[in-house]
Amino acid sequence: MESLEGTIRSKLPGSGTSIFAVMSGLANEYKAINLSQGFPDFPISEELTEKVHYYMKRGYNQYAPMPGIPKLRGAISKMFKKNHGVKYDPDTEITVTAGATQALYTAISAFVREGDEVIIFEPAYDSYAPAVTVNGGIVKYSKLQFPDFSPNWEEIPRMITNRTRMIIINTPQNPTGNVWTKEDMQQLEKLTKDTDIIVLSDEVYEHLIYDSLQHESACRFPELVKRTLITGSFGKTFHATGWKTGFVLAPERLMSEFRKVHQFVVFAANTPIQHALADYIGNEEHYKGLPRFYQQKRDFFAQRLQSSRFKLIPSYGTYFQLLEYSDISDEAEMDFAVRLIKEYKIASVPVSPFYHNKDDHKVLRFCFAKQEKTLKKAAEILCRI
Ligand code: PMP
Ligand code: GLN
């Protein structure tokens, strides 16, 4: 086949394959326990599966309405009202998406223009910066402060210019497990008040938060809520990462722009899954227990690592645990992570790819969304290293 080589100028020349695909690929190749890419190794709710089946069998298999089925938008609205006391209008302020990744990309495309600056906190989830770059934006990075990964409120105000279009935040945070406090959110609120900066708040781990901490959703802050698009993911909440179904909440002024792009990126999300979720999230028992459920896993894994030479960096949310290994090796994170897969049959994700300059703190990320038997086996291996 004739090649176009030489005529294509990549829009993402610095991007290779996502670190999650690379590490999961290696885990499979070397038959390692896979605590790298974040996904549960236990089944999803039988009831939820039955519901999808039910709706498929009854013919709910054609395009859903562009913003999502009304019943699901209504159920999401009720969930946010109950959890945060804030009312989003299901007709004009909620859109169902094909996962949070699509929601994030669409939100960035809808608002970031050539030359606009976007502030991102790193280590950052891998999809934010490429989405900004593809849309002609310029990423400005603010480092979360090692080792607690708190935001640096002295530096952030100095990064704002008249070209700052968007600030992307993520709490609970992937990969660090850090959770923004009420004070952090108030700082952001103060900083963006009376500006035309848009906040994109990635809250996919909203229900995965521990030690009785409150998830400080951006919607709880009256000045922030006006300028913020919030993204959520049912994949995280209901252990079904392969379903790729999520949502966006935003005031109508922002949502109408979001939908203009959404309709051309995906048009609509998966129909039978939307119907099933609409029934399922109506019952808060289906998500209220998540902090306890995952905290137990976090603590189970941590307890079994007590005799290891890895140091635990506290995880307050998400299903990730960072382990620091400077007492074991001075290898670079990527090298060490690959060696653990090949020699010890345990897969993790190095944190350095979450930094644009590949900062290396000798820290690896382990996903604890696993059955106890998996975590037990993984901890036994880690204790031998
Ligand atoms: N944001 C963060 C921080 C994530 O960890 C993930 C999970 N991959 C996503 C967004 C994307 O979620 P989804 O799988 O619903 O696209
Ligand atoms: N969110 C998951 C993680 O952080 C996986 C994301 C992906 O595979 N793209 O591991």
CSV table of C-alpha atoms and ligand atoms in Angstrom, one decimal, residues 20 38 97-104 125-128 170 172-175 202-205 231-236 241-242 244-246 319-320 365, ligand 1:
chain,number,residue,atom,x,y,z
A,20,PHE,CA,-2.2,2.0,30.9
A,38,GLY,CA,-7.3,0.8,37.1
A,97,THR,CA,-21.5,10.7,27.6
A,98,ALA,CA,-19.6,7.7,26.3
A,99,GLY,CA,-17.5,7.7,29.4
A,100,ALA,CA,-15.7,10.5,31.2
A,101,THR,CA,-12.9,10.5,28.6
A,102,GLN,CA,-15.3,11.6,25.9
A,103,ALA,CA,-16.8,14.1,28.3
A,104,LEU,CA,-13.4,15.6,29.1
A,125,TYR,CA,-4.4,11.8,34.2
A,126,ASP,CA,-3.1,11.2,30.7
A,127,SER,CA,-6.0,12.4,28.6
A,128,TYR,CA,-6.1,16.1,29.6
A,170,ASN,CA,-9.3,16.2,39.6
A,172,PRO,CA,-10.2,12.4,44.3
A,173,GLN,CA,-7.0,12.5,42.2
A,174,ASN,CA,-5.6,9.8,39.9
A,175,PRO,CA,-2.8,8.8,40.3
A,202,ASP,CA,-13.0,15.6,36.9
A,203,GLU,CA,-14.9,13.9,39.7
A,204,VAL,CA,-15.0,10.3,38.4
A,205,TYR,CA,-13.9,9.0,41.8
A,231,THR,CA,-17.5,14.9,34.8
A,232,GLY,CA,-18.6,11.6,36.3
A,233,SER,CA,-18.2,8.0,35.2
A,234,PHE,CA,-20.5,5.1,35.9
A,235,GLY,CA,-17.7,2.8,34.9
A,236,LYS,CA,-15.9,3.7,38.2
A,241,THR,CA,-15.1,0.3,33.3
A,242,GLY,CA,-15.8,-1.4,30.0
A,244,LYS,CA,-17.7,3.6,29.0
A,245,THR,CA,-20.8,5.6,30.2
A,246,GLY,CA,-20.4,8.8,32.0
A,319,TYR,CA,-8.7,3.0,44.0
A,320,PHE,CA,-5.0,3.6,43.8
A,365,ARG,CA,0.8,3.2,41.5
B,1,PMP,N1,-10.6,10.7,34.6
B,1,PMP,C1,-9.8,10.0,35.5
B,1,PMP,C2,-9.1,10.7,36.5
B,1,PMP,C3,-9.8,8.6,35.4
B,1,PMP,O1,-9.0,7.9,36.2
B,1,PMP,C4,-10.5,8.0,34.4
B,1,PMP,C5,-10.5,6.5,34.3
B,1,PMP,N2,-9.9,6.0,33.2
B,1,PMP,C6,-11.3,8.7,33.5
B,1,PMP,C7,-11.3,10.1,33.7
B,1,PMP,C8,-12.1,8.2,32.3
B,1,PMP,O2,-13.2,7.5,32.7
B,1,PMP,P1,-14.1,6.7,31.6
B,1,PMP,O3,-13.5,5.3,31.7
B,1,PMP,O4,-15.5,6.8,32.1
B,1,PMP,O5,-13.8,7.3,30.3
